[in-house]
């Protein structure tokens, strides 16, 4: 978990150029349990917005307090669950460990309280995304230069593969129009087979399949060959 590395001067969120925002909610309160043993920046609850990327959860607080942003990679979060109290807003609770060089040390139990709703939707998507991310290590986190007055999110990564497309349908001649015939082109094997079949059928009478065709002309009479001894 890193502290104050994901917010711009204008109060927007800063993410890795290779990642994208999957879901975000406003009116979210970040609370740390047993905050007395944590750094000063963690001891007061903060209100702001929460963002979900394919590898982390990022909280960006409103105002200019000591805690401006809070990033939690999935591989550092443990025991995350969705709570639905009878009284009060739904929230997400879990334990997060500090990231080396993240601006603090140790571990902390956090709550993300969704005052305007969305805890269940965000929590379910978060758990599913974390499970998918656990199949491989997260990519190296590089922070782009913050834009003071630009867009709220950085541009998505460029698409470096060929776009998929459907092949065009096969050509079919319009109704009432015969396809063009080019006499110079050689006939195909299918056309030759049809021509041979037509020639064979022309020389035979059309009979039921139980009959056998016999020629009408009688064969010439049989005469044995002359004996050479009698010559």
Tab-separated table of C-alpha atoms in Angstrom:
chain	number	residue	atom	x	y	z
A	1	UNK	CA	0.000	0.000	0.000
A	2	UNK	CA	1.328	3.426	-0.971
A	3	UNK	CA	0.497	6.825	0.455
A	4	UNK	CA	-0.005	10.028	-1.574
A	5	UNK	CA	1.286	8.688	-4.893
A	6	UNK	CA	-1.952	8.545	-6.866
A	7	UNK	CA	-3.411	12.039	-6.761
A	8	UNK	CA	-2.715	15.075	-8.912
A	9	UNK	CA	-2.483	18.675	-7.778
A	10	UNK	CA	-5.985	19.265	-9.109
A	11	UNK	CA	-7.370	16.444	-6.945
A	12	UNK	CA	-7.750	13.838	-9.688
A	13	UNK	CA	-6.586	10.248	-9.654
A	14	UNK	CA	-3.268	9.193	-11.206
A	15	UNK	CA	-2.946	5.610	-12.443
A	16	UNK	CA	-0.442	3.532	-14.332
A	17	UNK	CA	-0.462	4.113	-18.088
A	18	UNK	CA	-0.987	0.381	-18.697
A	19	UNK	CA	-4.107	0.207	-16.484
A	20	UNK	CA	-7.645	1.496	-16.742
A	21	UNK	CA	-10.473	2.406	-14.386
A	22	UNK	CA	-12.962	-0.468	-14.130
A	23	UNK	CA	-15.313	1.140	-11.606
A	24	UNK	CA	-15.422	4.181	-9.333
A	25	UNK	CA	-17.730	5.633	-6.675
A	26	UNK	CA	-17.950	9.014	-4.977
A	27	UNK	CA	-19.101	9.815	-1.431
A	28	UNK	CA	-16.920	7.083	0.064
A	29	UNK	CA	-15.344	7.349	3.520
A	30	UNK	CA	-12.014	5.713	4.375
A	31	UNK	CA	-11.651	4.715	8.029
A	32	UNK	CA	-8.735	2.919	9.726
A	33	UNK	CA	-9.361	0.752	12.775
A	34	UNK	CA	-7.006	1.104	15.771
A	35	UNK	CA	-5.626	4.257	14.199
A	36	UNK	CA	-3.723	5.275	17.351
A	37	UNK	CA	-0.846	2.969	16.404
A	38	UNK	CA	-0.740	4.271	12.828
A	39	UNK	CA	0.890	7.379	11.368
A	40	UNK	CA	-0.799	10.723	11.895
A	41	UNK	CA	-2.253	10.767	8.374
A	42	UNK	CA	-4.333	7.651	9.160
A	43	UNK	CA	-5.952	8.773	12.390
A	44	UNK	CA	-8.864	10.694	10.915
A	45	UNK	CA	-11.485	9.381	8.533
A	46	UNK	CA	-11.342	10.777	5.012
A	47	UNK	CA	-14.096	11.287	2.461
A	48	UNK	CA	-13.501	11.095	-1.241
A	49	UNK	CA	-13.706	8.727	-4.211
A	50	UNK	CA	-12.635	5.118	-4.680
A	51	UNK	CA	-11.358	3.634	-7.944
A	52	UNK	CA	-10.905	0.033	-9.076
A	53	UNK	CA	-8.253	-0.992	-11.621
A	54	UNK	CA	-7.293	-4.512	-12.762
A	55	UNK	CA	-4.618	-4.716	-10.017
A	56	UNK	CA	-5.442	-2.270	-7.193
A	57	UNK	CA	-7.905	-0.136	-5.283
A	58	UNK	CA	-7.181	3.588	-5.077
A	59	UNK	CA	-8.805	6.054	-2.704
A	60	UNK	CA	-8.480	9.778	-3.445
A	61	UNK	CA	-9.493	12.115	-0.624
A	62	UNK	CA	-11.028	15.538	-0.944
A	63	UNK	CA	-9.136	18.535	0.324
A	64	UNK	CA	-5.464	19.064	1.113
A	65	UNK	CA	-5.038	16.937	4.231
A	66	UNK	CA	-2.023	14.785	5.020
A	67	UNK	CA	-3.673	11.781	3.357
A	68	UNK	CA	-4.493	12.717	-0.218
A	69	UNK	CA	-4.462	9.273	-1.846
A	70	UNK	CA	-4.208	5.678	-0.699
A	71	UNK	CA	-3.325	2.822	-3.083
A	72	UNK	CA	-3.872	-0.848	-2.139
A	73	UNK	CA	-2.594	-3.573	-4.507
A	74	UNK	CA	-4.592	-6.788	-4.340
A	75	UNK	CA	-1.591	-8.908	-3.350
A	76	UNK	CA	-1.215	-6.814	-0.162
A	77	UNK	CA	-4.893	-7.079	0.881
A	78	UNK	CA	-6.096	-9.910	3.127
A	79	UNK	CA	-9.453	-10.930	4.603
A	80	UNK	CA	-11.485	-8.553	2.473
A	81	UNK	CA	-15.263	-8.845	2.940
A	82	UNK	CA	-18.469	-6.906	2.365
A	83	UNK	CA	-20.380	-5.843	5.486
A	84	UNK	CA	-24.100	-4.990	5.587
A	85	UNK	CA	-24.950	-3.625	9.040
A	86	UNK	CA	-28.546	-3.210	10.145
A	87	UNK	CA	-27.902	0.435	10.949
A	88	UNK	CA	-25.568	2.475	8.798
A	89	UNK	CA	-24.197	2.245	5.301
A	90	UNK	CA	-22.673	-0.876	3.803
A	91	UNK	CA	-18.896	-1.033	3.759
A	92	UNK	CA	-15.907	-3.111	2.677
A	93	UNK	CA	-13.435	-4.221	5.322
A	94	UNK	CA	-9.994	-5.770	5.029
A	95	UNK	CA	-6.376	-5.834	6.164
A	96	UNK	CA	-3.682	-4.201	4.049
A	97	UNK	CA	0.087	-4.380	4.411
A	98	UNK	CA	2.461	-1.550	3.631
A	99	UNK	CA	4.316	-1.625	0.332
A	100	UNK	CA	8.121	-1.230	0.409
A	101	UNK	CA	8.816	2.439	-0.172
A	102	UNK	CA	5.122	3.261	0.086
A	103	UNK	CA	5.453	6.055	2.641
A	104	UNK	CA	4.570	4.062	5.776
A	105	UNK	CA	5.288	0.713	7.456
A	106	UNK	CA	3.313	-2.088	9.070
A	107	UNK	CA	-0.288	-3.094	8.404
A	108	UNK	CA	-3.712	-1.577	8.963
A	109	UNK	CA	-7.360	-2.628	8.993
A	110	UNK	CA	-9.398	-0.380	6.715
A	111	UNK	CA	-13.049	0.294	6.005
A	112	UNK	CA	-14.486	1.779	2.836
A	113	UNK	CA	-17.939	3.082	3.788
A	114	UNK	CA	-20.238	3.793	0.830
A	115	UNK	CA	-22.544	6.531	2.043
A	116	UNK	CA	-24.447	6.796	-1.247
A	117	UNK	CA	-24.589	3.049	-1.958
A	118	UNK	CA	-22.527	0.810	-4.188
A	119	UNK	CA	-20.598	-1.225	-1.612
A	120	UNK	CA	-21.981	-4.569	-2.804
A	121	UNK	CA	-21.430	-3.833	-6.500
A	122	UNK	CA	-17.935	-2.469	-5.936
A	123	UNK	CA	-17.024	-5.248	-3.509
A	124	UNK	CA	-18.152	-8.057	-5.799
A	125	UNK	CA	-16.295	-6.592	-8.762
A	126	UNK	CA	-13.250	-6.024	-6.562
A	127	UNK	CA	-13.168	-9.636	-5.349
A	128	UNK	CA	-13.609	-11.017	-8.877
A	129	UNK	CA	-10.879	-8.741	-10.226
A	130	UNK	CA	-8.529	-9.660	-7.394
A	131	UNK	CA	-9.059	-13.361	-8.102
A	132	UNK	CA	-8.208	-12.832	-11.777
A	133	UNK	CA	-5.145	-10.765	-10.866
A	134	UNK	CA	-3.876	-13.500	-8.525
A	135	UNK	CA	-3.101	-15.716	-11.529
A	136	UNK	CA	-0.070	-13.583	-12.324
A	137	UNK	CA	2.112	-10.936	-10.643
A	138	UNK	CA	0.999	-7.316	-11.035
A	139	UNK	CA	2.895	-5.185	-13.530
A	140	UNK	CA	5.502	-2.699	-12.396
A	141	UNK	CA	3.894	0.507	-11.234
A	142	UNK	CA	5.165	3.602	-13.044
A	143	UNK	CA	3.532	6.930	-12.335
A	144	UNK	CA	2.842	9.231	-15.290
A	145	UNK	CA	3.264	12.974	-15.053
A	146	UNK	CA	0.196	14.550	-13.499
A	147	UNK	CA	-1.800	16.883	-15.719
A	148	UNK	CA	-2.749	20.049	-13.807
A	149	UNK	CA	-5.756	20.924	-15.961
A	150	UNK	CA	-6.076	18.003	-18.349
A	151	UNK	CA	-8.419	15.060	-18.350
A	152	UNK	CA	-9.458	13.258	-15.215
A	153	UNK	CA	-7.912	9.966	-16.310
A	154	UNK	CA	-4.814	9.288	-18.407
A	155	UNK	CA	-5.240	8.065	-21.950
A	156	UNK	CA	-5.747	4.299	-22.340
A	157	UNK	CA	-2.849	2.289	-23.777
A	158	UNK	CA	-2.615	2.158	-27.560
A	159	UNK	CA	-4.016	-0.893	-29.318
A	160	UNK	CA	-1.064	-2.643	-30.923
A	161	UNK	CA	-2.821	-5.545	-32.627
A	162	UNK	CA	-4.823	-5.838	-35.848
A	163	UNK	CA	-8.488	-5.106	-35.454
A	164	UNK	CA	-10.725	-8.148	-35.743
A	165	UNK	CA	-13.303	-8.072	-38.517
A	166	UNK	CA	-15.884	-10.337	-40.090
A	167	UNK	CA	-15.230	-11.546	-43.644
A	168	UNK	CA	-17.682	-10.244	-46.280
A	169	UNK	CA	-20.570	-12.548	-47.269
A	170	UNK	CA	-20.192	-14.625	-50.469
A	171	UNK	CA	-21.443	-13.034	-53.685
A	172	UNK	CA	-24.898	-14.051	-54.867
A	173	UNK	CA	-26.400	-12.850	-58.160
A	174	UNK	CA	-29.631	-10.784	-57.972
A	175	UNK	CA	-32.935	-12.520	-58.599
A	176	UNK	CA	-33.730	-12.937	-62.276
A	177	UNK	CA	-30.132	-12.448	-63.357
A	178	UNK	CA	-27.905	-15.291	-64.456
A	179	UNK	CA	-24.261	-15.210	-63.392
A	180	UNK	CA	-21.813	-14.140	-66.047
A	181	UNK	CA	-20.242	-16.893	-68.163
A	182	UNK	CA	-16.782	-16.437	-69.606
A	183	UNK	CA	-16.248	-18.902	-72.497
A	184	UNK	CA	-12.478	-18.547	-72.461
A	185	UNK	CA	-12.139	-19.946	-68.961
A	186	UNK	CA	-11.562	-23.712	-68.666
A	187	UNK	CA	-14.459	-25.725	-67.324
A	188	UNK	CA	-14.243	-26.998	-63.800
A	189	UNK	CA	-14.163	-30.619	-62.786
A	190	UNK	CA	-17.776	-30.372	-61.608
A	191	UNK	CA	-18.886	-29.090	-65.029
A	192	UNK	CA	-16.988	-31.867	-66.788
A	193	UNK	CA	-18.617	-34.472	-64.563
A	194	UNK	CA	-22.068	-33.093	-65.393
A	195	UNK	CA	-21.307	-33.126	-69.125
A	196	UNK	CA	-20.167	-36.754	-68.953
A	197	UNK	CA	-23.287	-37.696	-67.031
A	198	UNK	CA	-25.496	-35.984	-69.604
A	199	UNK	CA	-23.733	-37.789	-72.463
A	200	UNK	CA	-24.144	-41.142	-70.741
A	201	UNK	CA	-27.823	-40.570	-70.075
A	202	UNK	CA	-28.406	-39.575	-73.708
A	203	UNK	CA	-27.215	-42.972	-74.959
A	204	UNK	CA	-29.389	-44.981	-72.593
A	205	UNK	CA	-33.133	-45.205	-72.294
A	206	UNK	CA	-34.706	-44.024	-69.088
A	207	UNK	CA	-36.018	-47.140	-67.335
A	208	UNK	CA	-37.133	-47.988	-63.817
A	209	UNK	CA	-34.285	-49.116	-61.564
A	210	UNK	CA	-35.614	-52.742	-61.598
A	211	UNK	CA	-35.006	-53.092	-65.358
A	212	UNK	CA	-31.820	-53.653	-67.283
A	213	UNK	CA	-31.208	-52.002	-70.601
A	214	UNK	CA	-30.731	-54.392	-73.528
A	215	UNK	CA	-29.854	-53.197	-77.036
A	216	UNK	CA	-32.604	-53.749	-79.639
A	217	UNK	CA	-30.292	-54.878	-82.492
A	218	UNK	CA	-29.391	-58.579	-82.531
A	219	UNK	CA	-25.720	-59.483	-82.389
A	220	UNK	CA	-24.145	-61.006	-85.541
A	221	UNK	CA	-24.278	-64.856	-85.808
A	222	UNK	CA	-21.420	-66.781	-84.395
A	223	UNK	CA	-19.099	-68.483	-86.875
A	224	UNK	CA	-16.052	-70.431	-85.720
A	225	UNK	CA	-12.749	-69.532	-87.265
A	226	UNK	CA	-11.604	-71.614	-90.281
A	227	UNK	CA	-9.255	-74.483	-89.599
A	228	UNK	CA	-5.893	-73.877	-91.164
A	229	UNK	CA	-5.438	-77.646	-91.804
A	230	UNK	CA	-8.314	-77.670	-94.294
A	231	UNK	CA	-6.725	-74.934	-96.335
